[in-house]
Amino acid sequence: MYPILEKRLLAENIYEMRIHAPRVAASAQPGQFVIIRLDEYGERIPLTISDYDPADGSVMIVIQALGASTQRLCAMNVGEELSSFAGPLGHPSEFVKKPVEELRKKRILFVAGGVGTAPVYPQAKWLHEHGVTADVIIGAKKKDLLIYTDEMSRVANVHIATDDGSTGYHGMVTGLAKELIEKNGYDLCVAIGPMVMMKFVALTTREYNLPTVASLNTLMVDGTGMCGACRVTVGGKTYFTCVDGPEFDAHAVDFDEAMRRQGMYRTQEQKAIEEAKKRIDNGQ
Ligand code: NAD
Ligand code: FES
């Protein structure tokens, strides 16, 4: 069992939880994820790792209460336990394998959207610890929904964008990305956030021939490459996000197909949310 050691509200409906999972903490690397279950009958929930500490055996996850299972997870408290916490899964970010000297010559731009800001943090932190200070755009609908701005500012140069202009650049992350690319030029862009954001970041960076990586948060079931739920098309070929990803060349990803597949179970998800609400209202 995997106890919740800490819980913090980051923004409306977005929580950070520190989980005691020593084996995952010991081998986690930036870019990887976990699949958790709340109990033995629970749905498997893939979540990107937002920090890890091998010394105390803890792993940080950030959850947005969107569906029935994530709402249940967000309602859990310190001391309660998750039934399973499988990971670290997927390949670490490409740059982890690069020689540090080569990496130090690179100018890297991260584009983080909404809850996707959390998985950018371990990547920016790892780079910072290896002598590379990246630029990070953090985008959110409004000021109150921005997360990880303080943590990120300690390890990267942070640029904020809000859709409503309540703070920072007024507009979507793609507008600010364009400005920074034209001003600074970069060798690599990494986009993590909603699928639609990653699609438009890829379209933007393509104009500048800027190599771009996207971390795909597809639906997942087994997380072992067996079920096919996380199938994506990249460069005309089929890949499984859980074992081949989660990071792919953003210029080759078929984002329209990925978005269609992501919405496949929306009706069932809505039904599950309504049933969960009824159970809570009936005190079950
Ligand atoms: P959001 O909808 O508020 O979007 C965040 C930012 O993305 C916006 O502020 C905007 O700047 C940008 N954006 C959105 N649509 C855009 C468009 N059409 N063109 C250009 N930029 C655009 O974000 P949210 O509500 O926090 O999103 C949650 C989503 O993030 C969920 O769908 C979740 O699954 C996903 N997510 C992805 C990852 C990942 O690994 N890729 C990790 C966690 C969460
Ligand atoms: Fe089943 Fe990836 S989640 S193949």
CSV table of C-alpha atoms and ligand atoms in Angstrom, one decimal:
chain,number,residue,atom,x,y,z
A,1,MET,CA,0.0,0.0,0.0
A,2,TYR,CA,1.2,3.5,-0.7
A,3,PRO,CA,0.3,6.1,1.9
A,4,ILE,CA,-0.4,9.8,1.2
A,5,LEU,CA,2.3,11.7,3.2
A,6,GLU,CA,1.2,15.3,2.2
A,7,LYS,CA,-1.6,16.9,0.3
A,8,ARG,CA,-1.7,20.5,-0.9
A,9,LEU,CA,-4.3,22.5,-2.9
A,10,LEU,CA,-2.4,24.2,-5.8
A,11,ALA,CA,-5.4,25.8,-7.5
A,12,GLU,CA,-9.1,25.2,-7.9
A,13,ASN,CA,-9.6,21.4,-8.3
A,14,ILE,CA,-5.8,20.8,-8.6
A,15,TYR,CA,-4.0,19.0,-5.8
A,16,GLU,CA,-0.4,17.9,-5.2
A,17,MET,CA,0.2,14.7,-3.2
A,18,ARG,CA,3.4,13.3,-1.9
A,19,ILE,CA,3.2,9.5,-1.8
A,20,HIS,CA,5.5,7.0,0.0
A,21,ALA,CA,6.7,4.8,-2.9
A,22,PRO,CA,10.4,4.1,-2.3
A,23,ARG,CA,11.0,1.8,-5.2
A,24,VAL,CA,9.5,4.3,-7.7
A,25,ALA,CA,11.4,7.2,-6.1
A,26,ALA,CA,14.7,5.2,-6.3
A,27,SER,CA,14.6,4.8,-10.1
A,28,ALA,CA,12.4,7.7,-11.4
A,29,GLN,CA,13.8,10.0,-14.0
A,30,PRO,CA,12.4,13.2,-15.6
A,31,GLY,CA,9.6,12.5,-18.2
A,32,GLN,CA,8.3,9.3,-16.6
A,33,PHE,CA,4.9,8.5,-15.2
A,34,VAL,CA,3.0,6.2,-12.9
A,35,ILE,CA,-0.3,4.4,-13.1
A,36,ILE,CA,-2.2,4.3,-9.8
A,37,ARG,CA,-5.3,2.6,-8.5
A,38,LEU,CA,-7.2,3.7,-5.5
A,39,ASP,CA,-8.4,0.2,-4.6
A,40,GLU,CA,-8.3,-3.3,-6.1
A,41,TYR,CA,-11.4,-2.6,-8.2
A,42,GLY,CA,-10.3,1.0,-9.2
A,43,GLU,CA,-9.7,2.4,-12.6
A,44,ARG,CA,-6.0,2.8,-13.6
A,45,ILE,CA,-5.1,6.4,-13.6
A,46,PRO,CA,-1.9,7.5,-15.5
A,47,LEU,CA,-0.2,10.5,-13.8
A,48,THR,CA,3.1,12.2,-14.7
A,49,ILE,CA,5.6,12.4,-11.9
A,50,SER,CA,6.1,16.0,-10.8
A,51,ASP,CA,9.0,15.3,-8.4
A,52,TYR,CA,10.7,12.5,-6.5
A,53,ASP,CA,13.1,12.1,-3.7
A,54,PRO,CA,15.1,8.8,-3.5
A,55,ALA,CA,16.4,9.9,0.0
A,56,ASP,CA,13.0,9.8,1.7
A,57,GLY,CA,11.3,7.4,-0.8
A,58,SER,CA,8.6,9.8,-1.9
A,59,VAL,CA,7.1,10.7,-5.2
A,60,MET,CA,5.0,13.8,-6.0
A,61,ILE,CA,2.0,13.7,-8.2
A,62,VAL,CA,-0.4,16.5,-9.3
A,63,ILE,CA,-4.0,15.6,-9.9
A,64,GLN,CA,-6.8,17.6,-11.5
A,65,ALA,CA,-10.3,16.5,-10.3
A,66,LEU,CA,-11.8,15.9,-13.7
A,67,GLY,CA,-13.3,12.4,-13.9
A,68,ALA,CA,-15.0,10.1,-11.3
A,69,SER,CA,-11.7,8.5,-10.2
A,70,THR,CA,-9.6,11.7,-10.1
A,71,GLN,CA,-12.4,13.3,-8.0
A,72,ARG,CA,-12.2,10.3,-5.6
A,73,LEU,CA,-8.4,10.6,-5.4
A,74,CYS,CA,-8.6,14.3,-4.7
A,75,ALA,CA,-11.0,13.7,-1.9
A,76,MET,CA,-8.5,11.3,-0.1
A,77,ASN,CA,-6.4,12.7,2.7
A,78,VAL,CA,-3.0,12.3,4.4
A,79,GLY,CA,-2.7,8.9,6.0
A,80,GLU,CA,-5.0,7.2,3.6
A,81,GLU,CA,-3.4,4.7,1.2
A,82,LEU,CA,-3.4,4.0,-2.6
A,83,SER,CA,-3.8,0.4,-3.5
A,84,SER,CA,-1.2,0.4,-6.3
A,85,PHE,CA,1.4,2.8,-7.6
A,86,ALA,CA,3.1,1.2,-10.6
A,87,GLY,CA,6.2,2.9,-12.1
A,88,PRO,CA,8.3,4.5,-13.1
A,89,LEU,CA,6.8,3.9,-16.6
A,90,GLY,CA,7.7,5.1,-20.1
A,91,HIS,CA,11.1,6.4,-21.3
A,92,PRO,CA,12.8,9.2,-19.5
A,93,SER,CA,13.2,12.5,-21.5
A,94,GLU,CA,15.7,12.2,-24.4
A,95,PHE,CA,18.1,14.9,-22.9
A,96,VAL,CA,18.8,12.7,-19.8
A,97,LYS,CA,20.9,10.4,-22.1
A,98,LYS,CA,22.8,13.3,-23.7
A,99,PRO,CA,26.4,14.1,-22.7
A,100,VAL,CA,26.2,17.0,-20.2
A,101,GLU,CA,28.8,19.0,-22.1
A,102,GLU,CA,26.7,18.8,-25.3
A,103,LEU,CA,23.5,19.7,-23.3
A,104,ARG,CA,25.1,22.8,-21.8
A,105,LYS,CA,25.5,24.3,-25.3
A,106,LYS,CA,21.7,23.9,-25.9
A,107,ARG,CA,19.1,26.6,-25.5
A,108,ILE,CA,15.9,24.8,-24.4
A,109,LEU,CA,12.4,26.2,-24.3
A,110,PHE,CA,9.6,24.4,-22.3
A,111,VAL,CA,6.0,25.3,-23.0
A,112,ALA,CA,3.9,24.2,-20.1
A,113,GLY,CA,0.1,24.5,-20.2
A,114,GLY,CA,-2.2,24.3,-17.1
A,115,VAL,CA,-1.8,21.0,-15.1
A,116,GLY,CA,0.9,20.0,-17.7
A,117,THR,CA,3.2,22.5,-15.8
A,118,ALA,CA,3.8,19.9,-13.0
A,119,PRO,CA,5.6,17.3,-15.2
A,120,VAL,CA,7.8,20.1,-16.7
A,121,TYR,CA,9.2,20.8,-13.2
A,122,PRO,CA,11.4,17.6,-12.8
A,123,GLN,CA,12.8,18.2,-16.3
A,124,ALA,CA,13.7,21.8,-15.7
A,125,LYS,CA,15.1,20.9,-12.2
A,126,TRP,CA,17.2,18.0,-13.6
A,127,LEU,CA,18.6,20.4,-16.3
A,128,HIS,CA,19.3,23.1,-13.7
A,129,GLU,CA,21.2,20.5,-11.5
A,130,HIS,CA,23.3,19.7,-14.6
A,131,GLY,CA,24.2,23.3,-15.4
A,132,VAL,CA,21.5,24.2,-17.9
A,133,THR,CA,19.0,26.9,-17.1
A,134,ALA,CA,16.0,26.5,-19.5
A,135,ASP,CA,13.3,29.0,-20.4
A,136,VAL,CA,9.9,27.9,-19.3
A,137,ILE,CA,6.6,29.4,-20.4
A,138,ILE,CA,3.8,28.6,-18.0
A,139,GLY,CA,0.3,29.2,-19.4
A,140,ALA,CA,-3.1,29.1,-17.7
A,141,LYS,CA,-6.6,30.4,-18.3
A,142,LYS,CA,-6.2,33.0,-15.5
A,143,LYS,CA,-3.8,34.0,-12.7
A,144,ASP,CA,-5.5,31.8,-10.0
A,145,LEU,CA,-5.0,28.6,-12.1
A,146,LEU,CA,-1.2,29.0,-12.5
A,147,ILE,CA,0.7,26.3,-10.6
A,148,TYR,CA,4.4,25.6,-9.7
A,149,THR,CA,5.5,29.2,-10.6
A,150,ASP,CA,7.6,29.6,-7.4
A,151,GLU,CA,9.2,26.1,-7.7
A,152,MET,CA,9.9,26.6,-11.4
A,153,SER,CA,11.5,30.1,-10.8
A,154,ARG,CA,14.1,28.4,-8.6
A,155,VAL,CA,15.3,26.2,-11.5
A,156,ALA,CA,14.5,28.1,-14.7
A,157,ASN,CA,13.7,31.4,-16.3
A,158,VAL,CA,9.9,31.6,-16.1
A,159,HIS,CA,7.7,33.5,-18.5
A,160,ILE,CA,4.0,33.6,-17.6
A,161,ALA,CA,1.0,33.8,-20.0
A,162,THR,CA,-2.7,33.9,-19.1
A,163,ASP,CA,-5.5,33.7,-21.6
A,164,ASP,CA,-7.4,36.6,-19.8
A,165,GLY,CA,-4.3,38.7,-19.3
A,166,SER,CA,-4.7,38.7,-15.4
A,167,THR,CA,-0.9,38.4,-15.2
A,168,GLY,CA,2.0,38.2,-17.5
A,169,TYR,CA,1.6,37.9,-21.3
A,170,HIS,CA,-2.0,38.4,-22.4
A,171,GLY,CA,-2.9,35.4,-24.6
A,172,MET,CA,-2.1,31.8,-25.2
A,173,VAL,CA,1.3,30.2,-24.8
A,174,THR,CA,1.8,30.0,-28.5
A,175,GLY,CA,1.9,33.9,-28.8
A,176,LEU,CA,4.5,34.2,-26.1
A,177,ALA,CA,6.5,31.2,-27.6
A,178,LYS,CA,6.7,33.0,-31.0
A,179,GLU,CA,8.0,36.2,-29.3
A,180,LEU,CA,10.7,34.2,-27.3
A,181,ILE,CA,11.7,32.1,-30.3
A,182,GLU,CA,12.2,35.2,-32.4
A,183,LYS,CA,14.1,37.0,-29.7
A,184,ASN,CA,16.3,34.1,-28.4
A,185,GLY,CA,16.3,31.3,-30.9
A,186,TYR,CA,16.3,27.8,-29.4
A,187,ASP,CA,17.7,24.3,-30.2
A,188,LEU,CA,14.8,22.4,-28.6
A,189,CYS,CA,11.3,23.0,-27.5
A,190,VAL,CA,9.4,20.7,-25.1
A,191,ALA,CA,5.6,21.0,-24.9
A,192,ILE,CA,3.5,19.5,-22.1
A,193,GLY,CA,-0.1,20.4,-21.6
A,194,PRO,CA,-3.5,19.8,-23.1
A,195,MET,CA,-3.4,17.9,-26.4
A,196,VAL,CA,-4.8,20.9,-28.3
A,197,MET,CA,-2.0,23.2,-26.9
A,198,MET,CA,0.7,20.7,-27.9
A,199,LYS,CA,-0.8,20.6,-31.4
A,200,PHE,CA,-0.6,24.4,-31.8
A,201,VAL,CA,2.8,24.6,-30.2
A,202,ALA,CA,4.0,22.1,-32.8
A,203,LEU,CA,2.4,24.1,-35.6
A,204,THR,CA,4.2,27.3,-34.3
A,205,THR,CA,7.6,25.8,-33.8
A,206,ARG,CA,7.4,24.1,-37.3
A,207,GLU,CA,7.5,27.6,-38.8
A,208,TYR,CA,10.9,28.1,-37.2
A,209,ASN,CA,12.2,24.6,-37.9
A,210,LEU,CA,12.6,24.2,-34.1
A,211,PRO,CA,12.8,20.5,-33.1
A,212,THR,CA,9.9,19.9,-30.7
A,213,VAL,CA,9.0,17.1,-28.3
A,214,ALA,CA,5.5,16.6,-26.9
A,215,SER,CA,4.6,14.4,-23.9
A,216,LEU,CA,1.4,12.7,-24.8
A,217,ASN,CA,-1.2,12.1,-22.1
A,218,THR,CA,-3.3,9.5,-23.9
A,219,LEU,CA,-5.9,7.2,-22.3
A,220,MET,CA,-4.2,4.2,-20.7
A,221,VAL,CA,-5.3,0.8,-19.3
A,222,ASP,CA,-2.6,-1.7,-18.7
A,223,GLY,CA,0.5,0.5,-19.3
A,224,THR,CA,2.4,-2.5,-20.6
A,225,GLY,CA,1.9,-2.2,-24.4
A,226,MET,CA,-0.7,-5.0,-24.4
A,227,CYS,CA,-4.2,-3.4,-24.6
A,228,GLY,CA,-3.6,-0.7,-27.3
A,229,ALA,CA,-5.7,2.0,-25.5
A,230,CYS,CA,-2.8,4.5,-25.7
A,231,ARG,CA,-2.3,4.0,-29.4
A,232,VAL,CA,-1.0,7.1,-31.3
A,233,THR,CA,0.2,7.7,-34.9
A,234,VAL,CA,3.5,9.4,-35.2
A,235,GLY,CA,5.1,9.8,-38.7
A,236,GLY,CA,2.5,7.5,-40.1
A,237,LYS,CA,3.4,4.6,-37.8
A,238,THR,CA,1.5,3.3,-34.8
A,239,TYR,CA,3.1,3.6,-31.3
A,240,PHE,CA,2.0,2.9,-27.8
A,241,THR,CA,2.4,5.9,-25.6
A,242,CYS,CA,3.0,3.8,-22.4
A,243,VAL,CA,6.0,1.8,-23.7
A,244,ASP,CA,7.2,3.9,-26.7
A,245,GLY,CA,6.6,7.3,-25.1
A,246,PRO,CA,5.3,9.4,-23.5
A,247,GLU,CA,7.5,11.8,-25.5
A,248,PHE,CA,7.4,12.0,-29.3
A,249,ASP,CA,8.5,14.2,-32.1
A,250,ALA,CA,5.7,16.8,-31.9
A,251,HIS,CA,6.0,17.6,-35.6
A,252,ALA,CA,5.2,14.0,-36.6
A,253,VAL,CA,2.3,13.4,-34.1
A,254,ASP,CA,-1.2,13.0,-35.6
A,255,PHE,CA,-2.8,15.3,-32.9
A,256,ASP,CA,-6.3,15.3,-34.5
A,257,GLU,CA,-6.5,11.5,-34.1
A,258,ALA,CA,-5.0,11.6,-30.6
A,259,MET,CA,-7.7,14.2,-29.6
A,260,ARG,CA,-10.4,12.1,-31.1
A,261,ARG,CA,-9.2,9.0,-29.2
A,262,GLN,CA,-8.9,11.0,-26.0
A,263,GLY,CA,-12.6,11.9,-26.2
A,264,MET,CA,-13.8,8.3,-27.0
A,265,TYR,CA,-15.1,7.6,-23.5
A,266,ARG,CA,-16.5,11.0,-22.6
A,267,THR,CA,-20.1,9.8,-22.4
A,268,GLN,CA,-19.2,6.9,-20.1
A,269,GLU,CA,-17.0,9.2,-18.0
A,270,GLN,CA,-19.9,11.7,-17.6
A,271,LYS,CA,-22.1,8.8,-16.5
A,272,ALA,CA,-19.5,7.6,-14.0
A,273,ILE,CA,-19.3,11.1,-12.5
A,274,GLU,CA,-23.1,11.3,-12.1
A,275,GLU,CA,-23.2,7.9,-10.5
A,276,ALA,CA,-20.4,8.8,-8.1
A,277,LYS,CA,-22.2,12.0,-7.2
A,278,LYS,CA,-25.5,10.1,-6.5
A,279,ARG,CA,-23.5,7.7,-4.2
A,280,ILE,CA,-22.1,10.6,-2.3
A,281,ASP,CA,-25.5,12.3,-2.0
A,282,ASN,CA,-27.0,9.0,-0.7
A,283,GLY,CA,-24.2,8.8,1.9
A,284,GLN,CA,-22.8,5.6,0.4
B,1,NAD,P1,-6.0,24.8,-20.1
B,1,NAD,O1,-7.1,24.3,-21.0
B,1,NAD,O2,-6.2,25.9,-19.1
B,1,NAD,O3,-4.8,25.2,-21.1
B,1,NAD,C1,-3.5,25.6,-20.6
B,1,NAD,C2,-2.9,26.6,-21.6
B,1,NAD,O4,-2.7,25.9,-22.8
B,1,NAD,C3,-3.7,27.8,-21.9
B,1,NAD,O5,-3.6,28.8,-20.9
B,1,NAD,C4,-3.2,28.2,-23.2
B,1,NAD,O6,-2.1,29.0,-23.1
B,1,NAD,C5,-2.8,26.9,-23.8
B,1,NAD,N1,-3.7,26.5,-24.9
B,1,NAD,C6,-4.9,25.9,-24.7
B,1,NAD,N2,-5.5,25.7,-25.9
B,1,NAD,C7,-4.7,26.2,-26.8
B,1,NAD,C8,-4.8,26.4,-28.2
B,1,NAD,N3,-5.8,26.0,-28.9
B,1,NAD,N4,-3.7,27.0,-28.8
B,1,NAD,C9,-2.6,27.4,-28.1
B,1,NAD,N5,-2.5,27.3,-26.8
B,1,NAD,C10,-3.5,26.7,-26.2
B,1,NAD,O7,-5.3,23.7,-19.3
B,1,NAD,P2,-5.9,22.8,-18.2
B,1,NAD,O8,-7.3,23.0,-18.0
B,1,NAD,O9,-5.0,22.8,-17.0
B,1,NAD,O10,-5.6,21.4,-19.0
B,1,NAD,C11,-5.7,20.3,-18.5
B,1,NAD,C12,-5.3,19.3,-19.6
B,1,NAD,O11,-3.9,19.1,-19.5
B,1,NAD,C13,-6.0,18.0,-19.4
B,1,NAD,O12,-6.6,17.7,-20.6
B,1,NAD,C14,-4.9,17.1,-19.0
B,1,NAD,O13,-5.2,15.8,-19.5
B,1,NAD,C15,-3.7,17.7,-19.7
B,1,NAD,N6,-2.4,17.3,-19.1
B,1,NAD,C16,-1.5,16.9,-19.9
B,1,NAD,C17,-0.3,16.4,-19.4
B,1,NAD,C18,0.8,15.8,-20.3
B,1,NAD,O14,1.6,15.1,-19.9
B,1,NAD,N7,0.7,16.2,-21.6
B,1,NAD,C19,-0.1,16.3,-18.0
B,1,NAD,C20,-1.1,16.8,-17.2
B,1,NAD,C21,-2.2,17.3,-17.7
B,2,FES,FE1,-2.3,-0.5,-22.9
B,2,FES,FE2,-0.5,1.4,-23.5
B,2,FES,S1,-2.0,1.4,-22.0
B,2,FES,S2,-0.9,-0.5,-24.6
